[in-house]
Amino acid sequence: MDAEAHHPALLTLPSGHELPALGLGTWRMGESRASHAAELEALRLALDIGWRAFDTAEMYGDGGAESLLGEALAPALRAALPREALYVVSKVYPHNATREGVVRACERSLRRLRLDHLDLYLLHWRGNVPLHETVAGFERLQQRGLIRHWGVSNFDREHLLDLVDVPGGAACSANQVWYSLSRRGVEFDLLPWQRSRQMPLMAYSPIDQGALLTAAPLREMAQRRGVTPAQLALAWLLHQPGVMALPKSSHGLHLQQNWGAAQLKLDAGELARLDQAFPPPTTKQPLAVG
Ligand SMILES: NC(=O)c1ccc[n+]([C@@H]2O[C@H](COP(=O)([O-])OP(=O)(O)OC[C@H]3O[C@@H](n4cnc5c(N)ncnc54)[C@H](OP(=O)(O)O)[C@@H]3O)[C@@H](O)[C@H]2O)c1
């Protein structure tokens, strides 16, 4: 496949920098020796297909997912792939997110990833460390060139309002939350708020960890259109302005299919049928957490 010809759309961060609207998740990868070779192969295939944005975390496999990703990226970077073509996202545990702790955690993540900087570094969820401390740590990392941007994850609108109130907090570049056809609560107030600040919403578990794929209306519509349910679910997310979709797969065919979802155009009738089957929220709902 000609990767260049099929790149997904780009989203613009508040800084003006761009981020691909489709990225590959790595949760539950790098957890066992038994699956190592197959997962490494899957990540290499992903790079061949054209995937350029990768989402990981120090939590995943206790660093195992970062190490695996680093192992896949290193030969590609040594060969022809320019570092600027990649978009690597990782996350810090809340209990590591003190002013100094966040710096040390990032240095460990970079060592595992074999990279000299991250494109985006997220606070995985809100913990007990005061937000101003975490932001100070992120700023330190930016000054040292170890991260380009920082953001948060699992923050609802109220948490983001707290965040933008602390010194430097308004520089938050992205928020990563659970968002899928069957988890549309964020559309009530979080997504509109993020859009008003040009802060991309990174949709995790975009196919509900696989569970969405058996939903009858999705299957029927996908069959009618001649695509897979995963492609339809991802294409729907990619039609939402300011949203990045982050499906995980370590399966070759799924990686190809999910990549193809970025080329799938849905018409107004199809979007309306999806709204009917998976209605948008009419009231505030608690943030879904994975
Ligand atoms: N910030 C957070 O708190 C948070 C929480 C959860 C997830 N995340 C991020 O978001 C990423 C994605 O979320 P997720 O892993 O929870 O769930 P997901 O991407 O919604 O679903 C992954 C599951 O779907 C399967 N799958 C993927 N593509 C498929 C296809 N085309 N056809 C059939 N099955 C398919 C995968 O199996 P195969 O591997 O066999 O394809 C895997 O079992 C994570 O990996 C992680 O990077 C972040």
Short mmCIF file of C-alpha atoms and ligand atoms in Angstrom, two decimals:
data_model
loop_
_atom_site.label_atom_id
_atom_site.label_comp_id
_atom_site.label_asym_id
_atom_site.label_seq_id
_atom_site.Cartn_x
_atom_site.Cartn_y
_atom_site.Cartn_z
CA MET A 1 0.00 0.00 0.00
CA ASP A 2 1.24 3.50 -0.80
CA ALA A 3 1.27 5.00 2.69
CA GLU A 4 1.68 8.59 1.53
CA ALA A 5 -1.44 8.49 -0.62
CA HIS A 6 -3.65 7.29 2.23
CA HIS A 7 -2.76 9.42 5.21
CA PRO A 8 -5.69 10.32 7.49
CA ALA A 9 -6.67 13.94 8.04
CA LEU A 10 -4.67 16.13 10.42
CA LEU A 11 -6.00 17.88 13.52
CA THR A 12 -4.59 21.18 14.70
CA LEU A 13 -3.43 21.58 18.29
CA PRO A 14 -3.87 24.92 20.11
CA SER A 15 -0.16 25.59 19.37
CA GLY A 16 -0.83 25.31 15.63
CA HIS A 17 1.08 22.02 15.32
CA GLU A 18 -0.69 19.10 13.68
CA LEU A 19 -1.61 15.62 14.82
CA PRO A 20 -2.92 12.73 12.65
CA ALA A 21 -6.62 11.99 13.28
CA LEU A 22 -5.97 8.23 13.41
CA GLY A 23 -3.45 6.62 15.76
CA LEU A 24 -2.65 3.13 16.98
CA GLY A 25 -3.29 2.11 20.59
CA THR A 26 -0.93 -0.24 22.44
CA TRP A 27 -2.80 -1.15 25.63
CA ARG A 28 -2.46 -4.88 26.45
CA MET A 29 0.60 -5.14 24.21
CA GLY A 30 4.09 -5.83 25.56
CA GLU A 31 2.71 -7.84 28.44
CA SER A 32 4.20 -11.28 27.71
CA ARG A 33 7.19 -12.94 26.09
CA ALA A 34 4.86 -15.38 24.35
CA SER A 35 3.19 -12.64 22.30
CA HIS A 36 6.31 -10.50 21.80
CA ALA A 37 7.32 -11.65 18.30
CA ALA A 38 3.78 -11.39 16.92
CA GLU A 39 3.23 -7.94 18.44
CA LEU A 40 6.54 -6.67 17.14
CA GLU A 41 5.62 -7.95 13.70
CA ALA A 42 2.23 -6.22 13.96
CA LEU A 43 3.84 -2.87 14.83
CA ARG A 44 6.29 -3.22 11.95
CA LEU A 45 3.41 -4.00 9.63
CA ALA A 46 1.54 -0.97 10.98
CA LEU A 47 4.50 1.22 10.02
CA ASP A 48 4.56 -0.34 6.53
CA ILE A 49 0.83 0.29 6.12
CA GLY A 50 1.33 3.95 7.01
CA TRP A 51 0.39 4.29 10.70
CA ARG A 52 2.44 7.16 12.09
CA ALA A 53 0.76 8.08 15.40
CA PHE A 54 1.15 5.71 18.36
CA ASP A 55 -0.42 5.87 21.79
CA THR A 56 1.22 4.20 24.76
CA ALA A 57 1.73 4.68 28.51
CA GLU A 58 4.17 3.76 31.26
CA MET A 59 1.30 1.73 32.72
CA TYR A 60 0.85 -0.59 29.73
CA GLY A 61 2.62 -3.86 30.50
CA ASP A 62 4.63 -2.01 33.19
CA GLY A 63 6.67 -0.31 30.49
CA GLY A 64 6.48 -3.36 28.21
CA ALA A 65 4.34 -1.60 25.59
CA GLU A 66 6.77 1.34 25.42
CA SER A 67 9.73 -1.05 25.07
CA LEU A 68 7.96 -3.00 22.35
CA LEU A 69 7.07 0.18 20.47
CA GLY A 70 10.66 1.40 20.81
CA GLU A 71 11.90 -1.88 19.39
CA ALA A 72 9.58 -1.51 16.39
CA LEU A 73 10.38 2.16 15.76
CA ALA A 74 14.18 2.00 16.10
CA PRO A 75 14.97 0.15 12.83
CA ALA A 76 12.43 2.24 10.92
CA LEU A 77 14.05 5.43 12.22
CA ARG A 78 17.52 4.10 11.40
CA ALA A 79 16.35 3.35 7.87
CA ALA A 80 14.32 5.96 6.00
CA LEU A 81 11.68 7.19 8.46
CA PRO A 82 12.24 10.78 9.64
CA ARG A 83 11.45 11.33 13.33
CA GLU A 84 9.24 14.32 12.36
CA ALA A 85 6.96 11.94 10.46
CA LEU A 86 6.10 10.10 13.69
CA TYR A 87 3.72 11.18 16.42
CA VAL A 88 4.41 9.36 19.70
CA VAL A 89 2.15 9.83 22.71
CA SER A 90 2.79 8.44 26.19
CA LYS A 91 1.28 8.93 29.63
CA VAL A 92 2.47 9.37 33.17
CA TYR A 93 0.85 7.62 36.13
CA PRO A 94 -0.90 10.10 38.44
CA HIS A 95 1.24 8.97 41.39
CA ASN A 96 4.38 9.84 39.39
CA ALA A 97 3.05 13.21 38.32
CA THR A 98 4.81 15.43 40.88
CA ARG A 99 7.04 18.29 39.69
CA GLU A 100 10.17 16.08 39.76
CA GLY A 101 8.43 12.71 39.39
CA VAL A 102 6.96 13.59 36.00
CA VAL A 103 10.44 14.43 34.69
CA ARG A 104 11.92 11.14 35.91
CA ALA A 105 8.95 9.14 34.56
CA CYS A 106 9.33 10.77 31.15
CA GLU A 107 13.05 10.02 31.07
CA ARG A 108 12.28 6.35 31.79
CA SER A 109 9.62 6.28 29.06
CA LEU A 110 12.03 7.83 26.54
CA ARG A 111 14.68 5.23 27.36
CA ARG A 112 12.19 2.42 26.79
CA LEU A 113 10.95 4.04 23.58
CA ARG A 114 14.53 4.72 22.42
CA LEU A 115 13.50 8.27 21.53
CA ASP A 116 14.87 11.66 22.48
CA HIS A 117 11.47 13.30 22.75
CA LEU A 118 7.75 12.60 22.92
CA ASP A 119 5.32 14.51 20.74
CA LEU A 120 2.65 14.51 23.41
CA TYR A 121 2.80 13.52 27.09
CA LEU A 122 -0.42 13.04 29.02
CA LEU A 123 -1.38 12.81 32.68
CA HIS A 124 -3.12 9.40 32.55
CA TRP A 125 -5.90 10.40 34.92
CA ARG A 126 -6.37 12.89 37.72
CA GLY A 127 -4.87 11.72 40.99
CA ASN A 128 -3.90 13.39 44.26
CA VAL A 129 -0.92 15.42 43.08
CA PRO A 130 -1.97 19.09 42.72
CA LEU A 131 -2.36 19.97 39.04
CA HIS A 132 -0.01 22.95 39.29
CA GLU A 133 2.83 20.58 40.22
CA THR A 134 2.22 18.33 37.23
CA VAL A 135 2.01 21.32 34.90
CA ALA A 136 5.31 22.64 36.30
CA GLY A 137 6.89 19.24 35.55
CA PHE A 138 5.50 19.25 32.01
CA GLU A 139 6.89 22.77 31.47
CA ARG A 140 10.30 21.61 32.65
CA LEU A 141 10.17 18.74 30.15
CA GLN A 142 9.23 21.15 27.36
CA GLN A 143 12.10 23.49 28.25
CA ARG A 144 14.49 20.54 28.05
CA GLY A 145 13.07 19.50 24.68
CA LEU A 146 11.95 16.10 26.01
CA ILE A 147 8.31 16.67 25.10
CA ARG A 148 6.73 18.85 22.41
CA HIS A 149 3.25 19.13 23.95
CA TRP A 150 1.44 17.98 27.06
CA GLY A 151 -2.15 17.11 27.84
CA VAL A 152 -4.40 15.03 30.05
CA SER A 153 -6.58 11.94 29.93
CA ASN A 154 -9.88 10.98 31.57
CA PHE A 155 -10.62 14.63 32.40
CA ASP A 156 -14.24 15.75 32.26
CA ARG A 157 -15.10 19.40 31.60
CA GLU A 158 -15.02 20.30 35.32
CA HIS A 159 -11.47 18.90 35.63
CA LEU A 160 -10.38 20.86 32.56
CA LEU A 161 -11.86 24.02 34.06
CA ASP A 162 -9.73 23.41 37.20
CA LEU A 163 -6.71 22.77 35.01
CA VAL A 164 -6.92 25.94 32.92
CA ASP A 165 -7.09 27.91 36.18
CA VAL A 166 -3.63 26.81 37.41
CA PRO A 167 -0.49 28.64 36.21
CA GLY A 168 0.39 27.36 32.73
CA GLY A 169 -2.65 25.05 32.69
CA ALA A 170 -4.22 26.75 29.67
CA ALA A 171 -1.42 25.26 27.53
CA CYS A 172 -3.05 21.81 27.75
CA SER A 173 -3.01 20.48 24.16
CA ALA A 174 -5.33 17.46 24.24
CA ASN A 175 -7.61 15.32 26.40
CA GLN A 176 -7.91 11.57 25.86
CA VAL A 177 -11.21 9.97 26.90
CA TRP A 178 -13.44 7.02 26.07
CA TYR A 179 -15.55 7.98 23.06
CA SER A 180 -17.33 5.64 20.69
CA LEU A 181 -20.73 5.25 19.04
CA SER A 182 -22.11 3.70 22.21
CA ARG A 183 -20.32 6.09 24.62
CA ARG A 184 -21.36 9.49 23.34
CA GLY A 185 -21.69 11.30 26.68
CA VAL A 186 -18.73 13.59 25.88
CA GLU A 187 -20.81 15.25 23.16
CA PHE A 188 -22.99 16.94 25.79
CA ASP A 189 -20.46 19.48 27.08
CA LEU A 190 -16.89 18.16 27.04
CA LEU A 191 -16.39 17.92 23.29
CA PRO A 192 -18.00 21.33 22.56
CA TRP A 193 -15.78 22.90 25.23
CA GLN A 194 -12.66 21.30 23.78
CA ARG A 195 -13.65 22.41 20.29
CA SER A 196 -14.08 25.98 21.50
CA ARG A 197 -10.41 25.88 22.58
CA GLN A 198 -9.20 23.92 19.55
CA MET A 199 -8.11 21.15 21.91
CA PRO A 200 -8.36 17.76 20.14
CA LEU A 201 -10.30 14.99 21.87
CA MET A 202 -8.45 11.68 21.55
CA ALA A 203 -11.03 8.90 21.47
CA TYR A 204 -9.83 5.79 23.28
CA SER A 205 -11.54 2.39 23.11
CA PRO A 206 -13.17 3.60 19.84
CA ILE A 207 -14.70 0.16 19.26
CA ASP A 208 -15.42 -0.46 22.95
CA GLN A 209 -12.52 -2.91 23.23
CA GLY A 210 -14.19 -5.00 20.52
CA ALA A 211 -17.63 -5.12 22.16
CA LEU A 212 -19.21 -2.62 19.77
CA LEU A 213 -18.54 -4.89 16.80
CA THR A 214 -21.43 -7.21 17.62
CA ALA A 215 -24.03 -4.42 17.80
CA ALA A 216 -26.75 -5.41 15.31
CA PRO A 217 -27.41 -1.97 13.77
CA LEU A 218 -23.70 -1.42 13.18
CA ARG A 219 -23.29 -4.85 11.60
CA GLU A 220 -26.29 -4.35 9.33
CA MET A 221 -25.18 -0.92 8.16
CA ALA A 222 -21.62 -2.10 7.62
CA GLN A 223 -22.81 -5.08 5.60
CA ARG A 224 -25.01 -2.86 3.43
CA ARG A 225 -22.06 -0.56 2.78
CA GLY A 226 -19.61 -3.44 2.15
CA VAL A 227 -17.27 -2.48 5.00
CA THR A 228 -16.53 -4.00 8.42
CA PRO A 229 -18.27 -2.84 11.63
CA ALA A 230 -14.90 -1.61 12.95
CA GLN A 231 -14.38 0.51 9.84
CA LEU A 232 -17.83 2.05 10.18
CA ALA A 233 -17.35 2.79 13.90
CA LEU A 234 -13.96 4.40 13.24
CA ALA A 235 -15.14 6.33 10.18
CA TRP A 236 -17.99 7.77 12.27
CA LEU A 237 -15.49 9.03 14.87
CA LEU A 238 -13.29 10.49 12.16
CA HIS A 239 -16.31 12.47 10.91
CA GLN A 240 -16.53 14.25 14.28
CA PRO A 241 -14.56 17.53 14.06
CA GLY A 242 -11.62 17.79 16.44
CA VAL A 243 -11.60 14.05 17.25
CA MET A 244 -8.70 11.61 16.91
CA ALA A 245 -9.51 7.87 16.94
CA LEU A 246 -7.12 5.47 18.67
CA PRO A 247 -8.00 1.85 17.87
CA LYS A 248 -5.67 -0.86 19.15
CA SER A 249 -4.87 -3.88 17.06
CA SER A 250 -2.07 -6.38 16.85
CA HIS A 251 -3.74 -8.28 14.02
CA GLY A 252 -2.51 -7.69 10.45
CA LEU A 253 -5.86 -7.67 8.69
CA HIS A 254 -7.43 -5.43 11.36
CA LEU A 255 -4.53 -2.98 11.04
CA GLN A 256 -5.19 -2.77 7.29
CA GLN A 257 -8.95 -2.44 7.74
CA ASN A 258 -8.73 0.17 10.49
CA TRP A 259 -6.31 2.23 8.42
CA GLY A 260 -8.77 2.06 5.53
CA ALA A 261 -11.50 3.58 7.73
CA ALA A 262 -9.90 7.01 7.24
CA GLN A 263 -10.87 6.86 3.54
CA LEU A 264 -14.51 5.97 4.23
CA LYS A 265 -16.90 8.87 3.59
CA LEU A 266 -20.31 8.69 5.28
CA ASP A 267 -23.23 10.61 3.80
CA ALA A 268 -25.87 12.55 5.75
CA GLY A 269 -28.31 9.62 5.58
CA GLU A 270 -25.79 7.19 7.04
CA LEU A 271 -24.84 9.63 9.81
CA ALA A 272 -28.54 10.10 10.63
CA ARG A 273 -29.11 6.33 10.79
CA LEU A 274 -26.14 5.99 13.15
CA ASP A 275 -27.62 8.78 15.32
CA GLN A 276 -30.87 6.88 15.44
CA ALA A 277 -29.21 3.60 16.46
CA PHE A 278 -26.73 5.24 18.86
CA PRO A 279 -28.44 8.44 20.05
CA PRO A 280 -26.38 11.43 21.18
CA PRO A 281 -26.77 12.48 24.85
CA THR A 282 -29.55 14.84 25.88
CA THR A 283 -28.30 15.26 29.47
CA LYS A 284 -24.95 15.33 31.25
CA GLN A 285 -23.53 11.83 31.75
CA PRO A 286 -20.61 10.69 33.90
CA LEU A 287 -17.41 10.28 31.90
CA ALA A 288 -16.91 6.65 30.81
CA VAL A 289 -13.62 5.26 32.09
CA GLY A 290 -11.77 2.24 30.74
N1 LIG B 1 -6.16 6.98 28.43
C1 LIG B 1 -6.75 5.91 28.89
O1 LIG B 1 -7.13 5.82 30.06
C2 LIG B 1 -7.00 4.76 27.94
C3 LIG B 1 -7.89 3.73 28.29
C4 LIG B 1 -8.11 2.70 27.37
C5 LIG B 1 -7.44 2.73 26.16
N2 LIG B 1 -6.55 3.73 25.85
C6 LIG B 1 -5.83 3.78 24.55
O2 LIG B 1 -6.73 3.57 23.48
C7 LIG B 1 -6.35 2.42 22.74
C8 LIG B 1 -7.55 1.71 22.16
O3 LIG B 1 -8.46 1.31 23.15
P1 LIG B 1 -8.65 -0.21 23.59
O4 LIG B 1 -7.42 -0.98 23.34
O5 LIG B 1 -9.20 -0.17 24.98
O6 LIG B 1 -9.86 -0.75 22.72
P2 LIG B 1 -10.32 -0.70 21.17
O7 LIG B 1 -9.28 -0.10 20.31
O8 LIG B 1 -11.70 -0.12 21.18
O9 LIG B 1 -10.46 -2.26 20.85
C9 LIG B 1 -9.34 -3.11 20.79
C10 LIG B 1 -9.89 -4.54 20.57
O10 LIG B 1 -10.58 -4.60 19.34
C11 LIG B 1 -9.98 -5.58 18.48
N3 LIG B 1 -10.00 -5.02 17.11
C12 LIG B 1 -9.32 -3.94 16.66
N4 LIG B 1 -9.59 -3.71 15.37
C13 LIG B 1 -10.46 -4.68 14.99
C14 LIG B 1 -11.09 -4.99 13.76
N5 LIG B 1 -10.87 -4.25 12.66
N6 LIG B 1 -11.92 -6.05 13.72
C15 LIG B 1 -12.14 -6.81 14.83
N7 LIG B 1 -11.56 -6.57 16.03
C16 LIG B 1 -10.72 -5.51 16.10
C17 LIG B 1 -8.57 -5.77 18.98
O11 LIG B 1 -8.13 -7.06 18.73
P3 LIG B 1 -6.88 -7.36 17.72
O12 LIG B 1 -5.66 -6.83 18.39
O13 LIG B 1 -6.92 -8.84 17.57
O14 LIG B 1 -7.21 -6.65 16.44
C18 LIG B 1 -8.76 -5.55 20.49
O15 LIG B 1 -9.23 -6.74 21.10
C19 LIG B 1 -5.56 1.59 23.77
O16 LIG B 1 -4.79 0.58 23.17
C20 LIG B 1 -4.77 2.67 24.45
O17 LIG B 1 -3.67 3.07 23.66
C21 LIG B 1 -6.35 4.76 26.73
#
